[in-house]
Tab-separated table of C-alpha atoms in Angstrom:
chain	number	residue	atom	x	y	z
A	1	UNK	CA	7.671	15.333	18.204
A	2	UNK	CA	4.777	13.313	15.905
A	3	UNK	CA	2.042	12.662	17.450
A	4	UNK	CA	1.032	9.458	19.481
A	5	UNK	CA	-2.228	7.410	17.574
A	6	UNK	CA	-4.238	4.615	18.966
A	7	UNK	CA	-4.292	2.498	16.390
A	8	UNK	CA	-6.053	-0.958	15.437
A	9	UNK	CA	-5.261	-3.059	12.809
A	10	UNK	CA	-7.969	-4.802	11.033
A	11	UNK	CA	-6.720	-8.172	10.292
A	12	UNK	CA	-4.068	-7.820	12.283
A	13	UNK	CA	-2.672	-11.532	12.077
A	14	UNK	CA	-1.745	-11.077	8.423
A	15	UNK	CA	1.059	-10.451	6.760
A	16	UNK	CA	0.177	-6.345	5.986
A	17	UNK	CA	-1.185	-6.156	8.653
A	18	UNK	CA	0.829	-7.569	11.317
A	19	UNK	CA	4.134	-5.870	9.514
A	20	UNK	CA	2.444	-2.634	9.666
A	21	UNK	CA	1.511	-3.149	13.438
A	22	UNK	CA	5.123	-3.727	14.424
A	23	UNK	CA	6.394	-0.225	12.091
A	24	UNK	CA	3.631	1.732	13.912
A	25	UNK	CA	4.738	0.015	17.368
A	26	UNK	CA	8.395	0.257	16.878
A	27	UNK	CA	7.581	4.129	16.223
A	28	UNK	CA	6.192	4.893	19.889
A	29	UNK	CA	2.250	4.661	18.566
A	30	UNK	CA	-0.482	2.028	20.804
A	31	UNK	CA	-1.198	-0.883	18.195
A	32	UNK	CA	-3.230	-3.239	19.239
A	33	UNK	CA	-3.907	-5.848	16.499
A	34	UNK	CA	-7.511	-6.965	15.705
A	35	UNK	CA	-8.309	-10.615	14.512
A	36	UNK	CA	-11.736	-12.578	14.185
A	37	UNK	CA	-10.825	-14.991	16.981
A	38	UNK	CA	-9.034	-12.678	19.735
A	39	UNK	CA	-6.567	-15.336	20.884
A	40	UNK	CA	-5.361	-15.647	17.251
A	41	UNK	CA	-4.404	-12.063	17.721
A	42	UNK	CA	-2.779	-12.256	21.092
A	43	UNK	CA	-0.289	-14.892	19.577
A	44	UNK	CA	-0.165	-12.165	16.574
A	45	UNK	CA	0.924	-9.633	19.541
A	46	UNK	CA	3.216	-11.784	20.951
A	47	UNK	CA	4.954	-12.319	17.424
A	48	UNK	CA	5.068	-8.430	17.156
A	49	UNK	CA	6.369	-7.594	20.735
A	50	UNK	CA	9.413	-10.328	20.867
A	51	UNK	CA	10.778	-7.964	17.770
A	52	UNK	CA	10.632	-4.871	20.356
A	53	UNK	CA	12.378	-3.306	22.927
A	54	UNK	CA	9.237	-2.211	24.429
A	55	UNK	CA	6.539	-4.711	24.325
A	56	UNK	CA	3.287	-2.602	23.766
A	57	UNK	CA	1.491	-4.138	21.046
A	58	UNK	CA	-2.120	-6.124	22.480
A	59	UNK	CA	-4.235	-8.468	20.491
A	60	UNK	CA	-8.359	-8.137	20.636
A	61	UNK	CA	-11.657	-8.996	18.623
A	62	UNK	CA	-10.998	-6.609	16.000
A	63	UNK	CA	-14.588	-4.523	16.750
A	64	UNK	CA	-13.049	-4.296	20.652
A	65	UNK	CA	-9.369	-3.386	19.277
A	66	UNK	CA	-11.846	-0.540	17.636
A	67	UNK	CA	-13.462	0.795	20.619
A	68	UNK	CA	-10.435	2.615	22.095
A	69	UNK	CA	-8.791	3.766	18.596
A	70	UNK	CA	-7.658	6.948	16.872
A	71	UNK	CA	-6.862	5.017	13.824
A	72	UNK	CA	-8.677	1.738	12.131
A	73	UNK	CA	-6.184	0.289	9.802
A	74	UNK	CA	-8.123	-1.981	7.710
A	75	UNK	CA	-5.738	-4.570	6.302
A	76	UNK	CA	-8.010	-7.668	5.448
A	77	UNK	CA	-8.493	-9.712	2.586
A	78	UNK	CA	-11.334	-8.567	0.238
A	79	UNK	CA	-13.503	-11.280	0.716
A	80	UNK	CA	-15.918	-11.077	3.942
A	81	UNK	CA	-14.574	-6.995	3.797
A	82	UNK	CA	-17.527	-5.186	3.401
A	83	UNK	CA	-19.015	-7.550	6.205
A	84	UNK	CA	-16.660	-6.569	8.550
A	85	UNK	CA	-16.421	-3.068	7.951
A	86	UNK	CA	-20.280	-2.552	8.112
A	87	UNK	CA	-20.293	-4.317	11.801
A	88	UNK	CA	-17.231	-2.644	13.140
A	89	UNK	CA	-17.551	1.030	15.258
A	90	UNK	CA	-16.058	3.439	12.739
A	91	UNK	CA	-17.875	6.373	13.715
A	92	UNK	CA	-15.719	9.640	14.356
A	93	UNK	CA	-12.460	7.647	13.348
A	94	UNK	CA	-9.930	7.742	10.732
A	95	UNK	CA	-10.037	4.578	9.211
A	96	UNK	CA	-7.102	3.693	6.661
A	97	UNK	CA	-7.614	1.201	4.236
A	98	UNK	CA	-4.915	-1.100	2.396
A	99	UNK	CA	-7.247	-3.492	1.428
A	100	UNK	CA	-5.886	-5.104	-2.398
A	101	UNK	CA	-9.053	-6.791	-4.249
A	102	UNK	CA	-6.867	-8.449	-6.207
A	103	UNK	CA	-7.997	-11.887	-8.415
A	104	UNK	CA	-5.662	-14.672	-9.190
A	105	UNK	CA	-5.812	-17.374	-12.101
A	106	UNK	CA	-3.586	-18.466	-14.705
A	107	UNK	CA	-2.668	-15.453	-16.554
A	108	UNK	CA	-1.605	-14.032	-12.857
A	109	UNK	CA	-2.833	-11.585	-10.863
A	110	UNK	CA	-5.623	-8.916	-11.831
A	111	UNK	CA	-7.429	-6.335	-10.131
A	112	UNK	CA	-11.304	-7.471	-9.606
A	113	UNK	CA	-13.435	-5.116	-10.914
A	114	UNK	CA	-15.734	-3.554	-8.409
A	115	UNK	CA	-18.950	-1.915	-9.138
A	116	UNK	CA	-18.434	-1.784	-12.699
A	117	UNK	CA	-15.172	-0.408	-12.442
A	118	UNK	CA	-17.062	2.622	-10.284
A	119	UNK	CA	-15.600	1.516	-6.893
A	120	UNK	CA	-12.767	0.185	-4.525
A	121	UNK	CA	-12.712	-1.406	-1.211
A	122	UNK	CA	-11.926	2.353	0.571
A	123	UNK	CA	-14.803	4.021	-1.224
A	124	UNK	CA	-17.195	0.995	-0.121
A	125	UNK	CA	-15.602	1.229	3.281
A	126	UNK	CA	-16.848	4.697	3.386
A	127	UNK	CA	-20.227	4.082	2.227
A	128	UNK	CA	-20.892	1.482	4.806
A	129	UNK	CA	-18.813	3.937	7.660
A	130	UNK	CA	-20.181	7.130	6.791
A	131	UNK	CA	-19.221	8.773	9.578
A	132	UNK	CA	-15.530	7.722	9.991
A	133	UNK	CA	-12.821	9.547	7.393
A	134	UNK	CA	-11.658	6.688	5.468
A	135	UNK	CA	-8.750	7.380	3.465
A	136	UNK	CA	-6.677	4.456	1.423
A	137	UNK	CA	-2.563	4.062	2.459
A	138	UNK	CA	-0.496	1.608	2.520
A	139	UNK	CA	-1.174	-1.101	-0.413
A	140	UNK	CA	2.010	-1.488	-2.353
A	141	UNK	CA	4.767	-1.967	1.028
A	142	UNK	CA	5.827	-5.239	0.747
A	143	UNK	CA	4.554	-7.124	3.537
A	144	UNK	CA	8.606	-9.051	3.457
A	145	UNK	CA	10.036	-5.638	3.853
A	146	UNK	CA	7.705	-4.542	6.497
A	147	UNK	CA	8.949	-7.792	8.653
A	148	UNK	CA	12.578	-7.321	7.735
A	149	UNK	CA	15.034	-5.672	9.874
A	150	UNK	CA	15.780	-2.754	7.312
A	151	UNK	CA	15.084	0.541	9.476
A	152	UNK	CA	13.025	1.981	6.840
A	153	UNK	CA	11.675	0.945	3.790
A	154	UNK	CA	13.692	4.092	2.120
A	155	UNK	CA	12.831	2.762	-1.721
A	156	UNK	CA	9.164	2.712	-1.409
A	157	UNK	CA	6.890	5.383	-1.515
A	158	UNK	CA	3.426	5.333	0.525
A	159	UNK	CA	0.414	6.971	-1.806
A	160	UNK	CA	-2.639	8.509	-0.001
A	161	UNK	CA	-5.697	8.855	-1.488
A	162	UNK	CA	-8.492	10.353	0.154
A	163	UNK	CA	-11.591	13.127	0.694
A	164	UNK	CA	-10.513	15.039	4.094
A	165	UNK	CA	-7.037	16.616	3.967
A	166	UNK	CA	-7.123	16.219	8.061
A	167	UNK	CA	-7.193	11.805	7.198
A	168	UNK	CA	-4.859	12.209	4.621
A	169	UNK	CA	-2.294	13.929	7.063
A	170	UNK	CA	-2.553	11.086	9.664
A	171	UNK	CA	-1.555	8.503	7.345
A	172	UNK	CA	0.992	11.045	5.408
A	173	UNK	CA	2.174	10.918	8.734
A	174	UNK	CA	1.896	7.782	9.298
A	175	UNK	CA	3.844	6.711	6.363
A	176	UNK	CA	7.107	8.283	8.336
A	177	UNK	CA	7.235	5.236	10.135
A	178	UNK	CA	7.500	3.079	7.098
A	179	UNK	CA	9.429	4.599	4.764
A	180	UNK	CA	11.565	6.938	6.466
A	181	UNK	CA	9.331	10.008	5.354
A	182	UNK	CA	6.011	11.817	4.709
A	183	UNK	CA	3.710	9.492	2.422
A	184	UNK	CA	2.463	11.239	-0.795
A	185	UNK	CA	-0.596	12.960	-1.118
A	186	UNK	CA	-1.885	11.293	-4.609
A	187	UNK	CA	-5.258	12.702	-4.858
A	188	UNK	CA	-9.109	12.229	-4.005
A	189	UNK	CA	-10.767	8.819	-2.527
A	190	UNK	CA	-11.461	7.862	-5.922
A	191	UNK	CA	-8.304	7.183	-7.150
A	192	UNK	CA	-8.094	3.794	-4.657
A	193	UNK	CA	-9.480	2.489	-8.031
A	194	UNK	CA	-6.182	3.001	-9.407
A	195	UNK	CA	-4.047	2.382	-6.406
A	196	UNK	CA	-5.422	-0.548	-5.306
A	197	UNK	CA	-5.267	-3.143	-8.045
A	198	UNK	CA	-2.059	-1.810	-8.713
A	199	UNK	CA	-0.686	-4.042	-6.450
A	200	UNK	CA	-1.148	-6.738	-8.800
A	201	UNK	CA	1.725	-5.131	-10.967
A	202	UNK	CA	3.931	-5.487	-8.339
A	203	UNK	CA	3.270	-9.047	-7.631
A	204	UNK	CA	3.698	-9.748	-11.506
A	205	UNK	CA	7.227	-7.982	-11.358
A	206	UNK	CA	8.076	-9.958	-8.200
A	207	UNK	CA	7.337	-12.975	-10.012
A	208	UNK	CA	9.131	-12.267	-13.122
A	209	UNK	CA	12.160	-10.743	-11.678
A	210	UNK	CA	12.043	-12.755	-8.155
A	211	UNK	CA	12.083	-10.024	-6.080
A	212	UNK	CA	9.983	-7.636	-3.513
A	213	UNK	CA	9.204	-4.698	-5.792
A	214	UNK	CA	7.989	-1.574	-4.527
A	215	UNK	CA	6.483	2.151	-6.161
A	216	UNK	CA	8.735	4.765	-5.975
A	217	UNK	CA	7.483	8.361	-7.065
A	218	UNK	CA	10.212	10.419	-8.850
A	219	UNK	CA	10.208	14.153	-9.018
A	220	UNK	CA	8.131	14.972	-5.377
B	1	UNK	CA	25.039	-3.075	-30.464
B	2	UNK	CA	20.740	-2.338	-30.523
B	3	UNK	CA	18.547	-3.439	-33.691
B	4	UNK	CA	17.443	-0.199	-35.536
B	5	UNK	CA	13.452	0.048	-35.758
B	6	UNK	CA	11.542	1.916	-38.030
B	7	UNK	CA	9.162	3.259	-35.862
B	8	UNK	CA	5.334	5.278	-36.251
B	9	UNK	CA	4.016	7.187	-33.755
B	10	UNK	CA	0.187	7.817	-34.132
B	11	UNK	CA	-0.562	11.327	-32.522
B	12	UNK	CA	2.960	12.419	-33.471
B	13	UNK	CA	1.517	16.146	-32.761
B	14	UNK	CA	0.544	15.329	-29.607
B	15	UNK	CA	3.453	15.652	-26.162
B	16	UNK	CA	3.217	12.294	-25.403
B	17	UNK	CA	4.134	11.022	-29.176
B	18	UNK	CA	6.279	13.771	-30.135
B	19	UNK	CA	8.272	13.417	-27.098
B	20	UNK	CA	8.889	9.633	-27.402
B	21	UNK	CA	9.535	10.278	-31.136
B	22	UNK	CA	12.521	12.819	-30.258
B	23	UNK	CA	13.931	9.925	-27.910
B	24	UNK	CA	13.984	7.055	-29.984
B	25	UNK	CA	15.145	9.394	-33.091
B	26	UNK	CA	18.074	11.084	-31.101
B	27	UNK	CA	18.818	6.914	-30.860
B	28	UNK	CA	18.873	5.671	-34.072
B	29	UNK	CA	15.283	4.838	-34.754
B	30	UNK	CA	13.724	5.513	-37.800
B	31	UNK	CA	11.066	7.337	-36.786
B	32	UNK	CA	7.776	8.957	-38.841
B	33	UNK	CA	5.219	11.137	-36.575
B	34	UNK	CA	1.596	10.350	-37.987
B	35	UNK	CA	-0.987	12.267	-37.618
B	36	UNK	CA	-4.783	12.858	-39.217
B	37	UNK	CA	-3.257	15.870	-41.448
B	38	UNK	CA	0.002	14.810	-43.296
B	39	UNK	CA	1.012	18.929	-43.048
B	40	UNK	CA	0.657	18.618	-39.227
B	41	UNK	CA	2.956	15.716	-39.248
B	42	UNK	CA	5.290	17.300	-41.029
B	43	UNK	CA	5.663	20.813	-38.815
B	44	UNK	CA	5.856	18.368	-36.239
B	45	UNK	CA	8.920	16.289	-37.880
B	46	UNK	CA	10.537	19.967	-38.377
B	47	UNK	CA	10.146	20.778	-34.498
B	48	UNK	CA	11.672	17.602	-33.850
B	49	UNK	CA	14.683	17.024	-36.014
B	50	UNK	CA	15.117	21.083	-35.179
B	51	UNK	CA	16.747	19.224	-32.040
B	52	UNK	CA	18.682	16.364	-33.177
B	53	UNK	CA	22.723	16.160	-34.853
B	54	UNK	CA	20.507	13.989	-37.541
B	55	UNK	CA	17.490	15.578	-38.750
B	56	UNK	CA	15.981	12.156	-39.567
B	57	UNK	CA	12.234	12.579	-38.732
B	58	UNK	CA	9.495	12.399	-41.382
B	59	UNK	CA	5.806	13.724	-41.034
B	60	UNK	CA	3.397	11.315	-42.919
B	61	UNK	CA	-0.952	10.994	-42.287
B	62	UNK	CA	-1.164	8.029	-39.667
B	63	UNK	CA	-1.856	5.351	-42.157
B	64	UNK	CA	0.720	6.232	-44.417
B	65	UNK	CA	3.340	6.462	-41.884
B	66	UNK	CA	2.533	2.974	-40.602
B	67	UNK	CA	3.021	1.436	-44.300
B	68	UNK	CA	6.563	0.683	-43.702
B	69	UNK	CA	7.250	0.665	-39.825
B	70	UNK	CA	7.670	-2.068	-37.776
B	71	UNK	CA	6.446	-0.754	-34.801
B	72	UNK	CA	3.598	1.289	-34.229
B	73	UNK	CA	3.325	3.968	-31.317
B	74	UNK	CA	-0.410	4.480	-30.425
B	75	UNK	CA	-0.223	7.716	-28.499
B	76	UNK	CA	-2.931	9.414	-29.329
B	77	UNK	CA	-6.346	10.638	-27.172
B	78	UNK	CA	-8.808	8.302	-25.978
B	79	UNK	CA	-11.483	10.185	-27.849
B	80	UNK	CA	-11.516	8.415	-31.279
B	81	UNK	CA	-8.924	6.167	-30.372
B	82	UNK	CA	-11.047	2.820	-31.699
B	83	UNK	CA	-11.864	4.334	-34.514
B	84	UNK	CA	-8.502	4.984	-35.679
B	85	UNK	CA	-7.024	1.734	-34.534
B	86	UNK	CA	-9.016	0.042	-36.565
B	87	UNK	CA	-8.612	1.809	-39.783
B	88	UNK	CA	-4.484	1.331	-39.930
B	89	UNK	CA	-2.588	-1.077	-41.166
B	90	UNK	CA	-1.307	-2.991	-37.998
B	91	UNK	CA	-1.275	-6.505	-39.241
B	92	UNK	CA	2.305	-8.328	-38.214
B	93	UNK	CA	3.362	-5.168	-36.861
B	94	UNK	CA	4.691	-4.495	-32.806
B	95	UNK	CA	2.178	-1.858	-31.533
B	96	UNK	CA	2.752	-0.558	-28.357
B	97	UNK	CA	-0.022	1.701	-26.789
B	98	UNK	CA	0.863	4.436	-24.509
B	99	UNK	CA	-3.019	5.418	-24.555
B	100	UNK	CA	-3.646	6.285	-20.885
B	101	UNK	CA	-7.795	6.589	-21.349
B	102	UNK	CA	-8.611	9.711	-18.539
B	103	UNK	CA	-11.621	12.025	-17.118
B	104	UNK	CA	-11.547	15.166	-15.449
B	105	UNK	CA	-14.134	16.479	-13.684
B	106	UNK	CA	-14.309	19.061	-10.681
B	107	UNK	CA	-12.552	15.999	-8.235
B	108	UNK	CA	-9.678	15.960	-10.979
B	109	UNK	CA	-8.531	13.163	-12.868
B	110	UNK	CA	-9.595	9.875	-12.581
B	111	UNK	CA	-9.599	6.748	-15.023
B	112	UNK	CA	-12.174	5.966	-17.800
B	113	UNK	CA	-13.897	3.107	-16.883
B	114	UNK	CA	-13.825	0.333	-20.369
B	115	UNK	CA	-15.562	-2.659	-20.989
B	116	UNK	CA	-17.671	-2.274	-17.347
B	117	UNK	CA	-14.041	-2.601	-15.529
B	118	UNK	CA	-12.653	-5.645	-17.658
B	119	UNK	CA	-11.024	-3.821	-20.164
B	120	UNK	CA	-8.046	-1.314	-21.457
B	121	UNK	CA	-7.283	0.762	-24.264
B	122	UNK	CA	-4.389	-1.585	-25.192
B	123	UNK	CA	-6.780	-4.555	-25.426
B	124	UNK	CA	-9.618	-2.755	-27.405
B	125	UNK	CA	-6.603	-2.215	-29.724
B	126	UNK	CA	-5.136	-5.985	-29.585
B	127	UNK	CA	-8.984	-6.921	-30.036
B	128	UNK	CA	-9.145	-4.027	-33.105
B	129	UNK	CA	-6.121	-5.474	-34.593
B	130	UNK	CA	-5.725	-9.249	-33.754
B	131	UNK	CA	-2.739	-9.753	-35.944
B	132	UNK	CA	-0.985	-7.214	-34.595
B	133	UNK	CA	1.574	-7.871	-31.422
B	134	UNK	CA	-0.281	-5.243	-28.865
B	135	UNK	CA	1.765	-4.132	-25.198
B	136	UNK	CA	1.440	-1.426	-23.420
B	137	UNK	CA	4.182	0.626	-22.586
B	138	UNK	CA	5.455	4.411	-22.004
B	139	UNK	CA	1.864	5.517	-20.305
B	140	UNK	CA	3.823	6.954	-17.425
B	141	UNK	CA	6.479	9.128	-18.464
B	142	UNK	CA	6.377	12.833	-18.573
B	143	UNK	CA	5.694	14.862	-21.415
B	144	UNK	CA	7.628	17.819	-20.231
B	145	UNK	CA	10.634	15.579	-19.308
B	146	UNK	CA	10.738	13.706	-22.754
B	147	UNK	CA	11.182	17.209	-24.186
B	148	UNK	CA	13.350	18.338	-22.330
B	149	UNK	CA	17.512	18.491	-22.241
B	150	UNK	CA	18.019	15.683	-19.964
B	151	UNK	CA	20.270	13.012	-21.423
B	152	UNK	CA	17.567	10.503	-19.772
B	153	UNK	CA	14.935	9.667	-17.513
B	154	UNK	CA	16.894	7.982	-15.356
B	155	UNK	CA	14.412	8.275	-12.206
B	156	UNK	CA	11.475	7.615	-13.941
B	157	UNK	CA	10.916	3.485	-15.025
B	158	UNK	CA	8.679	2.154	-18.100
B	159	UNK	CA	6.571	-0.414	-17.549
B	160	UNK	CA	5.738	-2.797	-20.152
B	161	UNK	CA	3.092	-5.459	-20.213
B	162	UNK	CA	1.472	-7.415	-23.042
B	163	UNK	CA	0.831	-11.124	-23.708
B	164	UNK	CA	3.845	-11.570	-26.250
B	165	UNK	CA	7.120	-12.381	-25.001
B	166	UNK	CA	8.874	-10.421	-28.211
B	167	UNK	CA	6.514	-7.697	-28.309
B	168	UNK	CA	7.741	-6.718	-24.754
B	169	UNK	CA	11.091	-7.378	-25.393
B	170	UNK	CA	11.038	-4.230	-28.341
B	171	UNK	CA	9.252	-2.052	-25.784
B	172	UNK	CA	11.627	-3.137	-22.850
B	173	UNK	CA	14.718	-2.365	-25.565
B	174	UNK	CA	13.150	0.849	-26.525
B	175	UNK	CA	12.849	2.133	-22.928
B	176	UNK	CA	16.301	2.603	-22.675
B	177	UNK	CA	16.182	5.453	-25.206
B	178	UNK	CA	13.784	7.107	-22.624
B	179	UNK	CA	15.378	5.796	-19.261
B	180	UNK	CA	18.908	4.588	-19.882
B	181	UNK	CA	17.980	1.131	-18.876
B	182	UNK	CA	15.537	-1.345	-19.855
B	183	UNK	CA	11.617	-1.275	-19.617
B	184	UNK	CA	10.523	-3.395	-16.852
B	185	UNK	CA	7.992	-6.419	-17.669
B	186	UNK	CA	5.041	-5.936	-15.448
B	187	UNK	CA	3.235	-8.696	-17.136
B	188	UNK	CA	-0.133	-9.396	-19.220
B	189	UNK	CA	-1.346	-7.253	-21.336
B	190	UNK	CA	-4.594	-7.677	-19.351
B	191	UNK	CA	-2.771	-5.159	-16.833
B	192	UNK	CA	-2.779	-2.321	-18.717
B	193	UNK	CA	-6.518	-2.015	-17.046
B	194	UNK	CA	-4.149	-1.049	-14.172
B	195	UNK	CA	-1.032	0.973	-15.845
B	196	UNK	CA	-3.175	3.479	-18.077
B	197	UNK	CA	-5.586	4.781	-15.170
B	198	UNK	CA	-2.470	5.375	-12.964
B	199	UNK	CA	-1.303	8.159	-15.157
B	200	UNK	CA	-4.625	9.620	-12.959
B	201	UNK	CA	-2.869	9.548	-9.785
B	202	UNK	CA	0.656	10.722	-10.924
B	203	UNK	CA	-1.467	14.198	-12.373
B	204	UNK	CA	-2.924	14.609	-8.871
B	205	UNK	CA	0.673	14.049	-7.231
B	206	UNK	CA	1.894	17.148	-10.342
B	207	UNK	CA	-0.884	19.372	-9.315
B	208	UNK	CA	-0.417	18.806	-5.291
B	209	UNK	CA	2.983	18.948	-5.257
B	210	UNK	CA	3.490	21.433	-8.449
B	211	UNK	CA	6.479	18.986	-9.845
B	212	UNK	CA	6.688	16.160	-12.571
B	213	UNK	CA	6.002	12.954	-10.940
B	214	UNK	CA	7.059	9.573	-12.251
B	215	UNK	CA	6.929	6.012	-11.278
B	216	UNK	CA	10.294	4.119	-10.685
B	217	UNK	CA	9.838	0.634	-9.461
B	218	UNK	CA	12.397	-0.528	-6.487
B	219	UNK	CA	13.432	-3.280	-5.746
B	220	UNK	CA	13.977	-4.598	-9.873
């Protein structure tokens, strides 16, 4: 039926991006999960494949868990990001970003403010990757759900933001593995300004109402 | 059973304000639409109570219809928004802001960037009015669907955030005029940088998808 991606997960020994792995895994797609140190993401792999029936899921230096992808899922933290993303081989890929720059002190959680408010971690990743179709998916699943053993994540919604209608559609598609259905298409690259720090809404309601909160879009 | 507020709503003309005017009316509110011409007001306090068992509405210039409310609804345009916050009377008053501050341009819609990134229409207003309570509140809901017959907009959640406890906890009451169920606290006010830019995305999910989109939080 769907297609079958290559994909490698950026920071693939976190908690986004590891839960993310084992959806795309679990859905027939090649994951192999990319870390700094590559043994730290072999043990990631091994955490993954013990939850499968079919253990498929590899660990790697994330720029060699790049090399034979379809897909870059970039799931690391916002610091050292725009280091990694300008040394990793993006060229010709679609590269999906989840990346949160979020900021933490004692009023909570905040979005940081990124070129003046101009910018977002998916628009710089496409600056530095010019030639790869970055698109931004994926920041609001709650990394608990994505580990649980719910089938899909049927109450959450997965927003897409991005330039080329062709990366959009991979991670639209993408999003069937998550959720149970097609992620929405919420507009241009740009609009990761919005998406992203939104995140920080979410972990403000799952603070005050001790719980994993999730968007939901009514009315598509 | 709920307190009964006298309520202004600044850009009472406008969808946004004349909408969330008909729902807390049809409630038991006390409600006056505002606006810069008291005539305006007024046709728009005719259109309204046209629709409720109680015609109860009065049409009053802004200022004058904030005299003897205690709440304020700031729903009006970005444009001259600063300017008319701080010529009302808003001291000891609730004012929630449902200001969502937007461009357009050939991409579409995307969110005004305030204060270089560190800032909101809701805290230019808190700033504009320091003894006023300021939240934010009601940026999300559609216009169309506040107008419309539906008893409520059950699949559509408000989120509320502010830095006052009982500030939120009149916007999180008030909600359930529009929803059926109360607002949802989604924390500082400082957050609003992230709730009125979203309205952005939910007009690019409208346009792609040719529906009325609206955010419901899961998991709450």
């Amino acid at each position: 039926m769907e297609k079958t991606y290559r994909i490698a997960v950026m920071g693939g020994t976190g908690p986004q991006g590891k839960g993310l792995g084992y959806r795309f895994a679990k859905h027939g797609h090649t994951v192999v999960l990319g870390s700094r140190a590559a043994e730290k993401a072999t043990a990631a792999a091994d955490e993954v494949n013990a939850r499968l029936s079919s253990p498929t899921v590899a660990g790697a230096a994330n720029a060699d868990a790049c090399a034979e992808a379809d897909v870059v899922l970039i799931a690391v933290p916002y610091d050292g990001h725009d280091e990694l993303v300008a040394a990793l081989p993006l060229a010709g890929r679609t590269v999906i970003s989840c990346v949160n720059p979020l900021a933490f002190d004692q009023q909570g959680p905040h979005g940081r403010v990124i070129d003046s408010g101009e910018g977002s971690a998916a628009e710089t990743a496409q600056r530095l990757a010019p030639e790869a179709t970055v698109v931004g998916a994926f920041h609001h699943v709650s990394a608990k759900n994505l580990w649980s053993d719910e089938e899909y994540l049927d109450h959450e919604d997965v927003l897409v933001c991005g330039d080329s209608a062709e990366g959009k559609a991979v991670a639209i598609e993408l999003a069937r593995c998550v959720t149970g259905r097609d992620g929405i298409d919420a507009g241009k690259l740009r609009l990761a300004r919005q998406l992203e720090p939104l995140t920080a809404v979410l972990i403000s309601i799952n603070k005050a109402y001790k719980t994993q909160s999730g968007i939901r879009i009514s009315g598509v």
